[in-house]
C-alpha cells in the first residue's frame, strides 16, 4: 500500500551522463516539472530539476528518495524547459548540465564537503603504527630522477613524481588519524585540525585513502547591508576624538551611513561598537540595494535618422510573433540607438526584452545607456556578479520587476515573463560560444528561444558571421541595413603599412612603423586620442634558446610560456623573471640556463601589449598611456574605471588586445593603429580570414565617431590578402562573396554542418587508444551511415593543435556533413559506441558548430 502511495519523478542532475534519474518524492510532497530538488547521487547531494512527474515506479531497482524539494512552483516555464531539451539534443549535452547553466541560483544552496577514511586508508594507518613506511609517494613516483631531464615527465605522473617530505607524510598521518573514528569530517574542520592543504587532500583522494562526500541544504541568499544610525535623542557624554568623528560623519549624512563607507574613512570599528554600547548609535540591517553601475553616456541621444527609423518600424511591426532579423550596419551607424528604441516599443506593449553583448567589456557602456533610458526596470546578468547578486537579479526578472535584461551569453536564459524581443549585439563574436559543457552558441540559442516564445530576434553587427549573412541571403532572416554613419560622419581612412618593406628601408625590426609613430604624435599634439591594437598579452610571447632553439614551455600544457615583465635593453632573458601560461596559470621564473643544452643564451621573442605600453611610453614620454587586457582588467570595476578615464580624456593613448575593438564609443579617438593582428592568418583554422577581417573592421570603427574624422594605420606582412584589402576598403560584401566561395568549395559552414570531437586523458596512451578506437568505428560505419543519413566526412583522428592542456593529452576528429541531421545521427552513434567501449563521457567532448579547432 505504501509503495502505491509513493510518487515518482524523473530528475535531471548536473553530471556527465546522457539520461535522467528516477527518484521517489518525499512523503506528502509532489514536486512539479521545472522545480528544483536535492537528490542523493553516489556520495554526493546534488541539485537537480524535475523533468517529469507521475512516472511509473522502477521494476528492477528500488528508487532512492529525494532529500528535499526546493520549489513549490516550477522555476522554469515550459518554453524554457523545451529550450533546454533542444540544447541537449542539438549540442549532445547532458540535460542536467544544460539546466544547471540555465539556473544561476547556486547561492541559494549551501554545499558542504566532508571526508571520511576508507578501508585502504585504515590499512595504511595501521601499517604506519606498526612501523612500516607507508607514507611515501605512490609506486609511480619511484622513478629515476634526473637532475635536468630533457623533457617533462608525462602529465599523469607529474604530481606524484617525487618522494613526499617528512612534513608531508606527517600531514597525511594526521589526516588519517583525525578520520579514524569513521565519522565524516567537514573539510574546513579537517584542514584546521591537520594543516592539510586542498592539493594534499586531493592526492590522498587519488590514492583512495580517503573518500569525499557532499551535503546540500537550502539557504537564504538575500543580500543585506548594515547601517550605522544616529540616535538623536541620546544624551552626549564625554567623547573621544574618534567617537566625535564618527558622530560627525553620521550627522553629515542625514544620521545614517553604511558600515562599509565608515570603514573606508579609516574609522575603527571598535570605536563604533563603543558608541553602540553607550546608546548613541544603533546598527540596522536592511536589504542591500543593487547598483547597476555602468558609464554615464558622454552625449545626449539624438533623433533617429531615416534608415534607423525604417529599421525600427520594421522591427516594431513584427512584435508579437516570431520574426528573425539581421541588422547589418557599418561601425558608428547607430545600431545601439535602434536597439534602445525597439526595447521601448516592446515595453510600451507590455513585452520584456533581452539584450545580449558578447563580453563583460561592453556591459558598463550598455548598462549606462539602459539605466538612462529605463532606470530600475533594468536587470544585469553576467559572470562578474557575485552568486548572491546573480540570484537576486534572476529573481527580479522572474517576478517581472525588470522587463529589460542585459548581459552576456547566459542572459539568454533569463526567465523574463512575456518575452517579446531578443537583441544580439555583435552577433558574429565567438565569445557567444561556450567553451565548456553545454557548448551552446548564445546567438543560435537566442534564435531558438525567440521561436519557442513567439518573439522577435535581431542579430546586429557591422561584420556579420557568414552563417547569419547566408541565412539572410536565403531569406531565413530578414536583412535590415544601415550603410552610413550617423550624422553623415565618414568612415575612417585606412593606410596599409607593408612591414616587409619597412624592414628593408630601415634595416631594423621595429614594433611600431614610422607612419604609425608620426601619426600618433600628430594626433596627441592636436589634443586627440589614439588606440593601438596589439593582440597579444604579456611582454613577450615566448622565450627561446639561441643555441638549440628550445622553447620554454608550460609543464602542464604544450604551449610556450609568456613573459610578463619588462625585458632588459639588450632583449636577453634575465634569470628570475616571471613566465606564465595563459591556459592553466602555471608560473615559473626564467632559468639561468637552457634546460635542454645548458646554454645561457636565452632570448625573448615577439611583443605583447605590456611591451607595447613600455615602448609607447619611451616614444611619447608626455602621453597619458593606459593598457586594456586581461592583466589590467580582472573585474567589472577595473573596466569601468579604465573606460571612465578614457572617456574623460585622462588617458589619451590606449594600447590593448582585442578588448579595445569591441563596441566602445569614444568620441575623442581619431587614430587607430593595428599591430600584428594578421598572425591569425597562420593558424590552422578555416575561419582565420573571417576573424582577421572582423577584428580589423571592428577596431577601425573606433576611429572618427565624434565630430573629427578618423584614420587607421594597419601594419601587416600580408598586404595583398583579400581579407585585409576588404577591411581596408570597409567592403563587407566583397569579403563575404570571396570567402563564401572558398567555404562552398571546401564544404565548410555555412555550406555544411561541422563538429569537433575531442578525446582527452591524463594518460597519453589512453587518449591515443580511445581516439584510434573511435576513428576505427567511424571508418567501419562510414558506408552504412552515408547510405542511411547522407554524406559525413571524417578528418582524423590526430593530435589536437595544442596537444596538452592542464596536464590532459588531447586528440580530435573533425566531422563535416551537408546535412545537420546526418551529422547529429553520426555523433549520437559515436557517443553510444564510446559508452560501449567504456570511454568515460567526461573524456569525450562533442563540440557542435565549433568555433575553435585548437
XYZ file of N, CA, C and O in Angstrom, residues 439 755-760 774 798-802 805 808-814 830 841-847 853-854:
124
model
N 28.090 23.226 -24.595
C 28.821 24.067 -25.539
C 27.858 24.702 -26.549
O 27.935 24.452 -27.754
N 31.423 19.523 -36.632
C 31.592 19.229 -35.208
C 33.040 18.827 -34.959
O 33.670 18.168 -35.800
N 33.544 19.235 -33.824
C 34.884 18.856 -33.389
C 34.733 17.900 -32.209
O 34.127 18.248 -31.194
N 35.247 16.684 -32.353
C 35.167 15.689 -31.280
C 36.539 15.592 -30.640
O 37.526 15.237 -31.287
N 36.605 15.916 -29.357
C 37.868 15.957 -28.628
C 37.932 14.778 -27.669
O 37.005 14.537 -26.897
N 39.024 14.019 -27.749
C 39.255 12.887 -26.855
C 40.429 13.264 -25.955
O 41.493 13.636 -26.450
N 40.237 13.184 -24.641
C 41.282 13.666 -23.749
C 41.443 12.754 -22.537
O 40.496 12.112 -22.085
N 37.734 5.206 -31.744
C 36.621 5.968 -32.317
C 36.829 6.202 -33.812
O 35.874 6.172 -34.598
N 43.650 12.738 -35.045
C 45.027 13.198 -34.989
C 45.213 13.998 -33.696
O 44.246 14.313 -33.001
N 46.453 14.314 -33.404
C 46.743 15.135 -32.231
C 46.151 16.517 -32.420
O 46.235 17.103 -33.508
N 45.540 17.052 -31.392
C 44.988 18.398 -31.468
C 46.116 19.404 -31.650
O 47.259 19.152 -31.243
N 45.844 20.559 -32.286
C 46.910 21.558 -32.479
C 47.625 21.922 -31.181
O 48.831 22.135 -31.181
N 46.894 22.031 -30.074
C 47.531 22.147 -28.753
C 47.380 20.779 -28.097
O 46.307 20.400 -27.651
N 46.746 20.330 -22.519
C 46.316 21.492 -21.751
C 45.982 21.040 -20.344
O 45.242 20.069 -20.149
N 46.381 17.400 -19.532
C 45.481 16.470 -20.216
C 45.892 16.398 -21.684
O 45.966 17.423 -22.373
N 46.139 15.172 -22.169
C 46.501 14.965 -23.575
C 45.242 14.987 -24.431
O 44.185 14.500 -24.020
N 45.379 15.534 -25.664
C 44.208 15.830 -26.475
C 44.391 15.322 -27.905
O 45.400 15.608 -28.560
N 43.395 14.574 -28.382
C 43.294 14.169 -29.784
C 41.914 14.611 -30.277
O 40.997 14.804 -29.479
N 41.789 14.778 -31.584
C 40.465 15.188 -32.060
C 40.159 14.629 -33.440
O 41.046 14.202 -34.196
N 38.853 14.616 -33.725
C 38.323 14.290 -35.047
C 37.420 15.439 -35.462
O 36.696 16.013 -34.638
N 37.444 15.786 -36.740
C 36.546 16.809 -37.270
C 35.570 16.120 -38.216
O 35.982 15.395 -39.129
N 28.397 7.719 -32.399
C 29.759 7.768 -31.863
C 29.739 7.794 -30.331
O 30.511 7.079 -29.676
N 32.330 9.546 -20.371
C 31.707 10.672 -21.078
C 32.458 11.970 -20.830
O 32.537 12.822 -21.728
N 33.030 12.129 -19.643
C 33.746 13.369 -19.359
C 35.030 13.481 -20.169
O 35.598 14.567 -20.299
N 35.533 12.348 -20.697
C 36.750 12.369 -21.513
C 36.451 12.549 -22.999
O 37.373 12.605 -23.810
N 35.173 12.629 -23.338
C 34.764 12.785 -24.737
C 33.985 14.088 -24.855
O 32.902 14.229 -24.288
N 34.549 15.041 -25.575
C 33.920 16.348 -25.747
C 33.404 16.447 -27.180
O 34.171 16.312 -28.133
N 32.102 16.667 -27.310
C 31.496 16.846 -28.627
C 31.120 18.310 -28.768
O 30.260 18.819 -28.039
N 31.772 19.006 -29.683
C 31.558 20.441 -29.874
C 30.891 20.662 -31.225
O 31.550 20.703 -32.269
N 39.139 25.257 -33.193
C 39.576 23.897 -33.503
C 40.948 23.607 -32.919
O 41.585 22.625 -33.285
N 41.406 24.442 -32.005
C 42.749 24.292 -31.438
C 42.777 23.244 -30.336
O 43.824 22.770 -29.950
